[in-house]
Amino acid sequence: MKNRSMKRVLRFGGAVAFLGFASTVSAIDGPQIIKENCLLCHSETGKAEAPFSRISQQRKTPEGWQMTINRMKSQRGLLLKPEDERVLIKYLADTQGLAPSETADFRYVLEREPNVVEQNVPEHLASTCMGCHSGARAGLQRRTTDEWQKLVHFHMGQVPSIEYLAGHRDRPWFQIALNETSTQLGEGYPLVTKAWDDWKAAPKAPLNGDWVMSGFMPDKGEFSATVSVMPNKKDEYTLLVNGYYANGTKLTGSGNAKVFAGYEWRGAVVIDGRKMRQVFAASEDGQSLSGRMFLKNDDVIGGEVFAKKAGKSPVIVSVSPTYIKQGTTQTLKITGSNLSEKISLGKGISVEGVVSKTADHMLVKVKADAKAMVGDRTLAVGASSLDAALAVYDSVARVDITPGESIARIGGNGGPIPKQKSIYRAIGYAAGADGKPGTEDDLKLGYMPATWSLKPFDAVAEEEHDLKYAGKINAQGIFTPGDAGLNPERKMSTNNVGNLAVVGTVTEGGAAVSGEAHLLVTVQDFVKELIQ
Amino acid sequence: MKFKQMVNPAKGLGAVMTGLVLMGTGLSVQAATDEYLLTVTRPNQLHVIDTKTDKLLRSCDVPGTFGNGGIASSPDGKVAYVMTNKWEDVYGFNISDCKIVFSMKQSTPMEQVKSIISMTVSADGKELYTVQNPVKLHKDHFEAIQPRLAVYKTDDGLNAQPVRTYPVDRRITKLGFIEKTSEVILGGGDIKAIDTTNGKVRTLAKLQNWDRSPEGWVPPDAFAMHTMGEHIGEYIMPYFTIKWNGEPGDMEKAEFLWGMTKVDTKTGDVTTGEVLPFEFIVFNWVTDPNDEDIVYGSFNQLSKHNIKEGKTLAVHPMPHTYYNINMLEDGSKIYVGGTSSDISIHDPKTLKKIGSIKLAGDMSTSDLRIAKVQR
């Protein structure tokens, strides 16, 4: 049975090209590929530790190297065989990559998570680089100061209008970027770090084996799955995915994954007929995977994924829902493997019985006493436990909509750029001990089902009838923007852009609590890059 | 808020000449001048429009890829210099027959050279100036080097090479030429003038390096994407600033202001200061030839302002964005263009639309300039 599935998977694998899955094998290794293809412009330094000019003075993620090679191909005349390109990206990402600790703060940009508002970006980076790039774009590279300076010179040649842009032209942008920002980047993101030296030297755990996965897809909801990861060749795996959505519907899929720098998992899977991408980071011990899975052709439609390696001992991955109201009975889905039926949720919560059990999850009926103390509970399943797995609450006092600030982009309508949707979820809170919502002691309950609506964000949006034109939100909190192109019905024949508020309403026992998020529906992103 | 008023002798002379026309002598400069409206559209054509009939006379194919659509006219109005090929090359067209009478390419295999808007012609028409932003193309890296004013002789014809270069600041956009001093106006962070014979630079107006306290003012954002003002011999560099009436950053008490540095291109007289409250974005401004206190602005609206009184007099909503604006020498018509493919014609008194010229392609960022040809 397993063998037949594997054959099917392997046939499929040849058709997927995502950071280099393919069957053709390169005859030469990374350094040789550089020597044969790059030395028309780059030169050999004669130094063993940094053999090639420019190339050896930088470290990047697999996507970062892919972008560099794309640019060399499209603008500098590089001709590289696809099989050599795959080998080269793997070689560079493995030998000149980033340590897990160096990418930890910037996973969102690799995961293509939409609508992230970056926090704590250094001022020098914000004013010099972030008119166009995310802070993560710089944060996911390591260079010598001289290389950061060469990058500034590159920008002057590649984008000659750069020092004339709004936000740049009111200061000596080039001099600041060259003399100040580059120096700070060289100090903050240097080529040589202990983190990378240590990680490069550390043994890497193989990632094959059985995994239990928990995740979310905006249009399908939460899911659990077992993932069989079978070694193919070094750092390449074949996957089989079997699981269930929250409503009990089965989920099946298969695909491939490739691991760069010992932990950067890039998967290409087909689940229930839909092509999807996985961008995960393996933990340093190789026992968990976390990241995001999204539709190949619509990367906004995706969600968080977390997986743990299944072993002989019980493993808990997640619990859903993550809340229970005082005095109510609730069915909990506990995702994990080897789950025993010895379940405890602490004081005030009684376990009424196991409803069903599969390889990846268990449905358990639990009851909260009317006087169960409000607060988080630890879930224990046999010898395994999960802290803050369930919140006991009195009533929903506040609802936050996430993301709070968001952008969707018009598209389609015969144009080359598809619509960029935006997705929303409602997070409920209890008021906490002080009885007031919106204070520090609010108790986070987790994602709650909500109904969705839109309204104009302000008086201008109302006057311009943005609500009529900018798009629609569905029952799952997925906003689909309007068609691209001029709209003669609108003032100045403007596009179907708009400034909206997304309203999510959680109803509980007849009481409705709403939260709002800001949504700007804007024009297409004409320069979309692997790392924005 | 107010401009410091300066006496403008050239203006006075103009008024006298107009008077002569009214007396019917037939000897006035205006009566003997034909004005042609010039603009460039994508994919890359220079268009010559007769402002008497507002009809397209001819379209000249411009070599190379569209650049910014920058245009500088020779003082006799007969040659239009067009910047093309992604801000790199300049071709001079005889506007009566589209013949190319001048050309130059700034980039070489060793150096990428871009001019961001910067192009002007001397008052005698003998020299053409650009500000070059060079980037050295090394084998495996780029190196941005100091910008320079490049001087070309217009009668060098095709494939002209610079006859002189002088170092200048970075971030220079719009150029102008001061007839009296033979200097090129360099519009950048500050407004400077460079002597075209020896490269000596002097400051005409400090903007980003002005002497005001940062507690009181935000350094101005001075920027120009287009060149105009030839209808009266004027160079305008608009800027935007914020005056902090309370603590810096206190938007409640802050004033948002338009400022302008104006240079009289005949005399070199300079006036600079804040002129209007910032009410909406204006991309370009022109001065009314009959009243130097009146300016018109274009963008999502055509607007009319009195800069002496700091007042907006009229706002005419436009059906789409128009980056550009220009006027006839006698102030009888306003042309609003750029961005899309139609030039909208308006009455300066009421701002009402009185005509339109449809072109084959989009003007995008192109200049909209007036060539004055003596009959």
Short mmCIF file of C-alpha atoms in Angstrom, two decimals, chain A residues 129-469:
data_model
loop_
_atom_site.label_atom_id
_atom_site.label_comp_id
_atom_site.label_asym_id
_atom_site.label_seq_id
_atom_site.Cartn_x
_atom_site.Cartn_y
_atom_site.Cartn_z
CA CYS A 129 15.70 51.10 2.92
CA MET A 130 12.10 50.64 3.93
CA GLY A 131 10.52 52.97 1.41
CA CYS A 132 10.76 49.92 -0.87
CA HIS A 133 11.77 46.88 1.18
CA SER A 134 10.69 45.13 4.34
CA GLY A 135 13.11 45.31 7.25
CA ALA A 136 13.39 41.55 6.85
CA ARG A 137 14.92 41.99 3.40
CA ALA A 138 18.08 43.34 5.04
CA GLY A 139 17.69 41.20 8.15
CA LEU A 140 17.87 38.02 6.08
CA GLN A 141 21.28 38.87 4.63
CA ARG A 142 24.75 38.94 6.09
CA ARG A 143 27.55 40.88 4.40
CA THR A 144 30.85 42.53 5.13
CA THR A 145 30.61 46.34 5.47
CA ASP A 146 32.34 46.65 2.10
CA GLU A 147 29.66 44.38 0.60
CA TRP A 148 26.84 46.43 2.18
CA GLN A 149 28.47 49.49 0.58
CA LYS A 150 28.67 47.74 -2.76
CA LEU A 151 24.96 47.03 -2.37
CA VAL A 152 24.32 50.77 -2.03
CA HIS A 153 26.35 51.43 -5.19
CA PHE A 154 24.38 48.67 -6.89
CA HIS A 155 21.15 50.45 -6.03
CA MET A 156 22.48 53.68 -7.55
CA GLY A 157 23.17 51.91 -10.82
CA GLN A 158 20.12 49.68 -10.85
CA VAL A 159 17.57 52.27 -9.68
CA PRO A 160 19.05 55.64 -10.69
CA SER A 161 15.99 57.51 -9.40
CA ILE A 162 16.50 56.10 -5.89
CA GLU A 163 17.87 59.28 -4.34
CA TYR A 164 14.99 61.30 -5.81
CA LEU A 165 12.18 59.29 -4.23
CA ALA A 166 9.89 60.89 -1.68
CA GLY A 167 11.42 60.29 1.72
CA HIS A 168 14.91 60.11 0.17
CA ARG A 169 15.28 63.39 -1.72
CA ASP A 170 14.87 65.57 1.37
CA ARG A 171 18.25 64.33 2.63
CA PRO A 172 21.61 63.26 1.17
CA TRP A 173 20.31 59.72 0.77
CA PHE A 174 23.32 58.26 -1.07
CA GLN A 175 25.87 59.63 1.39
CA ILE A 176 23.78 58.46 4.37
CA ALA A 177 23.23 55.01 2.86
CA LEU A 178 26.90 54.60 1.93
CA ASN A 179 28.56 55.99 5.02
CA GLU A 180 26.09 55.44 7.83
CA THR A 181 23.54 52.74 6.99
CA SER A 182 26.12 50.41 5.43
CA THR A 183 28.36 50.68 8.48
CA GLN A 184 25.46 49.92 10.80
CA LEU A 185 24.38 47.00 8.63
CA GLY A 186 27.94 45.69 8.63
CA GLU A 187 27.86 45.78 12.41
CA GLY A 188 24.30 44.47 12.86
CA TYR A 189 24.29 41.92 10.06
CA PRO A 190 27.97 41.00 9.58
CA LEU A 191 29.26 38.22 7.35
CA VAL A 192 31.06 36.38 10.13
CA THR A 193 28.99 35.42 13.17
CA LYS A 194 29.38 32.87 15.92
CA ALA A 195 25.77 31.82 15.37
CA TRP A 196 26.50 30.71 11.81
CA ASP A 197 29.90 29.19 12.59
CA ASP A 198 28.31 27.14 15.39
CA TRP A 199 25.29 26.10 13.33
CA LYS A 200 27.41 25.17 10.34
CA ALA A 201 29.51 22.92 12.56
CA ALA A 202 26.55 21.44 14.45
CA PRO A 203 25.25 17.99 13.49
CA LYS A 204 21.87 18.24 11.77
CA ALA A 205 19.06 15.92 12.70
CA PRO A 206 17.52 14.02 9.78
CA LEU A 207 13.87 14.99 9.30
CA ASN A 208 12.51 11.71 8.00
CA GLY A 209 9.97 9.83 10.07
CA ASP A 210 6.34 10.31 11.03
CA TRP A 211 5.11 13.73 12.05
CA VAL A 212 1.86 15.02 13.52
CA MET A 213 0.78 18.31 12.05
CA SER A 214 -1.75 20.90 13.05
CA GLY A 215 -2.61 23.85 10.84
CA PHE A 216 -5.14 26.25 9.41
CA MET A 217 -6.36 27.06 5.93
CA PRO A 218 -8.63 30.11 5.65
CA ASP A 219 -11.15 28.46 3.37
CA LYS A 220 -11.11 25.03 5.01
CA GLY A 221 -10.47 25.78 8.65
CA GLU A 222 -8.22 24.03 11.11
CA PHE A 223 -6.81 20.61 10.32
CA SER A 224 -4.73 17.86 11.80
CA ALA A 225 -2.65 15.35 9.87
CA THR A 226 0.03 12.75 10.04
CA VAL A 227 2.87 13.36 7.64
CA SER A 228 5.10 10.49 6.61
CA VAL A 229 8.45 11.90 5.60
CA MET A 230 10.56 9.47 3.61
CA PRO A 231 14.19 10.14 2.68
CA ASN A 232 14.77 10.46 -1.01
CA LYS A 233 18.34 11.64 -1.37
CA LYS A 234 20.40 13.89 0.89
CA ASP A 235 18.16 16.66 2.27
CA GLU A 236 15.32 15.67 -0.02
CA TYR A 237 12.18 13.94 1.13
CA THR A 238 8.95 12.50 -0.15
CA LEU A 239 5.81 13.28 1.85
CA LEU A 240 2.48 11.63 2.39
CA VAL A 241 -0.15 13.66 4.22
CA ASN A 242 -3.30 12.18 5.75
CA GLY A 243 -5.61 13.97 8.12
CA TYR A 244 -8.87 15.68 8.93
CA TYR A 245 -10.36 19.13 8.83
CA ALA A 246 -12.21 20.40 11.90
CA ASN A 247 -15.56 19.33 10.45
CA GLY A 248 -14.34 15.76 10.14
CA THR A 249 -13.73 15.81 6.38
CA LYS A 250 -10.68 13.82 5.32
CA LEU A 251 -7.55 15.46 3.97
CA THR A 252 -5.02 13.67 1.79
CA GLY A 253 -1.96 14.81 -0.04
CA SER A 254 1.56 14.12 -1.13
CA GLY A 255 4.62 15.90 -2.35
CA ASN A 256 8.29 16.65 -1.83
CA ALA A 257 10.40 18.69 0.51
CA LYS A 258 13.95 19.92 0.33
CA VAL A 259 15.92 21.11 3.33
CA PHE A 260 18.49 23.88 3.07
CA ALA A 261 21.11 24.84 5.65
CA GLY A 262 19.98 21.92 7.78
CA TYR A 263 16.64 23.44 8.83
CA GLU A 264 15.00 25.48 6.04
CA TRP A 265 12.21 23.16 4.91
CA ARG A 266 10.64 23.98 1.56
CA GLY A 267 7.82 21.69 0.59
CA ALA A 268 5.70 21.38 -2.52
CA VAL A 269 2.57 19.34 -1.90
CA VAL A 270 -0.77 18.69 -3.50
CA ILE A 271 -3.51 18.45 -0.90
CA ASP A 272 -6.98 17.51 -2.06
CA GLY A 273 -6.04 18.51 -5.58
CA ARG A 274 -4.67 21.90 -4.66
CA LYS A 275 -1.00 22.79 -5.18
CA MET A 276 0.48 24.15 -1.99
CA ARG A 277 3.81 25.35 -0.70
CA GLN A 278 5.36 24.80 2.72
CA VAL A 279 7.91 27.17 4.21
CA PHE A 280 8.92 25.72 7.57
CA ALA A 281 11.84 25.94 9.92
CA ALA A 282 12.90 22.77 11.67
CA SER A 283 13.85 23.21 15.30
CA GLU A 284 17.53 22.81 15.99
CA ASP A 285 16.93 19.37 17.54
CA GLY A 286 14.92 18.30 14.48
CA GLN A 287 11.87 17.46 16.61
CA SER A 288 9.44 20.15 15.41
CA LEU A 289 8.56 22.06 12.26
CA SER A 290 6.85 25.43 12.24
CA GLY A 291 5.93 27.81 9.50
CA ARG A 292 3.23 28.48 6.95
CA MET A 293 1.52 26.50 4.21
CA PHE A 294 -0.22 28.35 1.39
CA LEU A 295 -1.73 27.93 -2.05
CA LYS A 296 0.91 27.98 -4.77
CA ASN A 297 -1.07 30.39 -6.91
CA ASP A 298 -2.60 32.52 -4.15
CA ASP A 299 -0.14 32.79 -1.29
CA VAL A 300 -2.45 34.90 0.89
CA ILE A 301 -4.63 31.80 1.27
CA GLY A 302 -2.60 29.96 3.83
CA GLY A 303 -2.02 29.65 7.51
CA GLU A 304 0.21 28.67 10.37
CA VAL A 305 1.40 25.10 10.59
CA PHE A 306 3.06 23.34 13.49
CA ALA A 307 4.28 19.76 13.53
CA LYS A 308 6.03 17.51 15.98
CA LYS A 309 7.87 14.32 15.29
CA ALA A 310 5.93 11.31 16.45
CA GLY A 311 7.79 8.83 18.55
CA LYS A 312 7.07 6.11 21.02
CA SER A 313 6.00 8.55 23.74
CA PRO A 314 2.83 10.64 23.47
CA VAL A 315 3.09 13.99 21.68
CA ILE A 316 0.55 16.82 21.91
CA VAL A 317 0.64 19.31 19.05
CA SER A 318 -2.44 21.45 19.64
CA VAL A 319 -5.90 21.77 21.14
CA SER A 320 -8.96 23.25 19.48
CA PRO A 321 -10.91 25.21 20.53
CA THR A 322 -8.62 26.78 23.07
CA TYR A 323 -11.42 28.00 25.34
CA ILE A 324 -14.39 26.77 27.36
CA LYS A 325 -17.09 28.83 29.01
CA GLN A 326 -17.96 28.28 32.66
CA GLY A 327 -20.84 25.88 33.03
CA THR A 328 -20.72 24.50 29.49
CA THR A 329 -19.79 21.26 27.77
CA GLN A 330 -17.43 21.30 24.83
CA THR A 331 -15.81 18.82 22.45
CA LEU A 332 -12.07 19.41 22.22
CA LYS A 333 -9.90 18.21 19.39
CA ILE A 334 -6.49 17.23 20.72
CA THR A 335 -3.98 16.80 17.91
CA GLY A 336 -1.03 14.55 18.64
CA SER A 337 0.24 11.00 18.45
CA ASN A 338 0.22 8.05 20.77
CA LEU A 339 -2.35 9.93 22.82
CA SER A 340 -3.44 8.05 25.90
CA GLU A 341 -6.93 8.38 27.28
CA LYS A 342 -5.63 9.60 30.64
CA ILE A 343 -6.64 13.20 30.19
CA SER A 344 -6.63 15.98 32.75
CA LEU A 345 -7.36 19.70 32.41
CA GLY A 346 -6.99 20.78 36.00
CA LYS A 347 -9.43 22.12 38.56
CA GLY A 348 -12.99 22.75 37.54
CA ILE A 349 -12.81 20.84 34.23
CA SER A 350 -14.10 17.33 34.06
CA VAL A 351 -13.39 14.97 31.18
CA GLU A 352 -16.63 13.23 30.24
CA GLY A 353 -15.12 10.83 27.76
CA VAL A 354 -13.27 10.25 24.52
CA VAL A 355 -15.63 10.60 21.57
CA SER A 356 -13.29 9.28 18.91
CA LYS A 357 -9.64 8.68 18.22
CA THR A 358 -7.52 8.55 15.05
CA ALA A 359 -3.77 8.39 14.39
CA ASP A 360 -3.45 12.18 14.55
CA HIS A 361 -6.15 13.32 16.95
CA MET A 362 -8.64 12.55 19.64
CA LEU A 363 -12.06 14.15 20.22
CA VAL A 364 -12.78 14.56 23.92
CA LYS A 365 -15.91 15.81 25.62
CA VAL A 366 -15.16 18.07 28.57
CA LYS A 367 -17.28 20.08 30.98
CA ALA A 368 -16.42 23.25 32.87
CA ASP A 369 -18.03 23.80 36.27
CA ALA A 370 -20.18 26.88 36.57
CA LYS A 371 -17.71 28.13 39.16
CA ALA A 372 -14.50 26.93 37.51
CA MET A 373 -11.89 29.62 38.04
CA VAL A 374 -11.31 31.87 35.02
CA GLY A 375 -7.82 31.32 33.56
CA ASP A 376 -5.54 29.08 31.55
CA ARG A 377 -5.33 25.33 32.12
CA THR A 378 -2.58 22.85 31.35
CA LEU A 379 -3.61 19.82 29.35
CA ALA A 380 -2.07 16.55 30.44
CA VAL A 381 -2.44 13.45 28.27
CA GLY A 382 -0.69 10.60 29.97
CA ALA A 383 2.85 11.75 30.66
CA SER A 384 2.69 14.51 28.07
CA SER A 385 1.41 18.00 28.72
CA LEU A 386 0.71 21.32 27.00
CA ASP A 387 0.74 24.56 28.98
CA ALA A 388 -2.00 27.16 28.57
CA ALA A 389 -3.88 24.71 26.33
CA LEU A 390 -7.37 25.78 27.38
CA ALA A 391 -8.77 29.02 28.79
CA VAL A 392 -11.78 28.93 31.07
CA TYR A 393 -13.82 32.11 30.77
CA ASP A 394 -16.96 33.80 32.03
CA SER A 395 -17.93 35.79 28.96
CA VAL A 396 -16.40 37.18 25.78
CA ALA A 397 -15.66 40.81 26.59
CA ARG A 398 -13.52 41.85 23.65
CA VAL A 399 -12.84 40.70 20.11
CA ASP A 400 -9.70 41.62 18.22
CA ILE A 401 -9.56 41.17 14.48
CA THR A 402 -6.27 40.01 13.11
CA PRO A 403 -4.54 41.42 11.15
CA GLY A 404 -5.46 44.84 12.54
CA GLU A 405 -3.93 46.68 9.60
CA SER A 406 -4.26 45.09 6.19
CA ILE A 407 -3.98 45.58 2.47
CA ALA A 408 -5.75 43.85 -0.38
CA ARG A 409 -5.04 44.58 -4.01
CA ILE A 410 -7.37 44.82 -6.96
CA GLY A 411 -6.49 42.58 -9.88
CA GLY A 412 -7.79 40.22 -12.53
CA ASN A 413 -10.31 41.62 -15.02
CA GLY A 414 -8.18 40.38 -17.91
CA GLY A 415 -4.98 41.87 -16.53
CA PRO A 416 -1.84 39.85 -15.81
CA ILE A 417 -1.89 40.32 -12.03
CA PRO A 418 -4.46 38.38 -10.01
CA LYS A 419 -6.41 39.87 -7.13
CA GLN A 420 -4.65 39.83 -3.79
CA LYS A 421 -7.16 38.86 -1.13
CA SER A 422 -6.91 39.45 2.58
CA ILE A 423 -8.02 37.13 5.36
CA TYR A 424 -9.24 37.82 8.87
CA ARG A 425 -9.74 35.90 12.10
CA ALA A 426 -11.39 36.91 15.33
CA ILE A 427 -9.55 36.48 18.63
CA GLY A 428 -11.72 36.54 21.74
CA TYR A 429 -10.74 37.83 25.19
CA ALA A 430 -12.37 37.65 28.59
CA ALA A 431 -12.17 40.79 30.71
CA GLY A 432 -9.93 39.27 33.39
CA ALA A 433 -9.91 39.97 37.10
CA ASP A 434 -10.60 43.71 36.79
CA GLY A 435 -13.76 43.09 34.80
CA LYS A 436 -12.72 45.65 32.19
CA PRO A 437 -11.96 44.66 28.60
CA GLY A 438 -8.96 46.24 26.94
CA THR A 439 -6.71 46.09 29.98
CA GLU A 440 -3.52 44.15 30.55
CA ASP A 441 -5.16 41.36 32.50
CA ASP A 442 -7.53 40.39 29.67
CA LEU A 443 -7.51 36.63 29.15
CA LYS A 444 -6.81 35.55 25.58
CA LEU A 445 -9.23 32.82 24.56
CA GLY A 446 -8.02 32.19 21.02
CA TYR A 447 -9.57 32.15 17.57
CA MET A 448 -13.38 32.18 17.67
CA PRO A 449 -15.98 31.73 14.92
CA ALA A 450 -17.28 35.07 13.74
CA THR A 451 -19.61 36.64 11.22
CA TRP A 452 -18.07 39.18 8.88
CA SER A 453 -19.09 42.49 7.38
CA LEU A 454 -17.54 45.63 5.91
CA LYS A 455 -18.11 49.32 6.38
CA PRO A 456 -16.52 52.53 5.09
CA PHE A 457 -13.47 53.40 7.16
CA ASP A 458 -14.17 57.14 7.21
CA ALA A 459 -16.30 59.93 5.75
CA VAL A 460 -14.22 60.13 2.56
CA ALA A 461 -14.65 56.39 1.96
CA GLU A 462 -18.39 56.83 2.46
CA GLU A 463 -18.60 59.72 0.04
CA GLU A 464 -16.60 57.80 -2.58
CA HIS A 465 -18.83 54.69 -2.16
CA ASP A 466 -15.81 52.49 -1.46
CA LEU A 467 -18.06 49.84 0.03
CA LYS A 468 -19.84 49.40 -3.28
CA TYR A 469 -16.69 48.99 -5.36
#
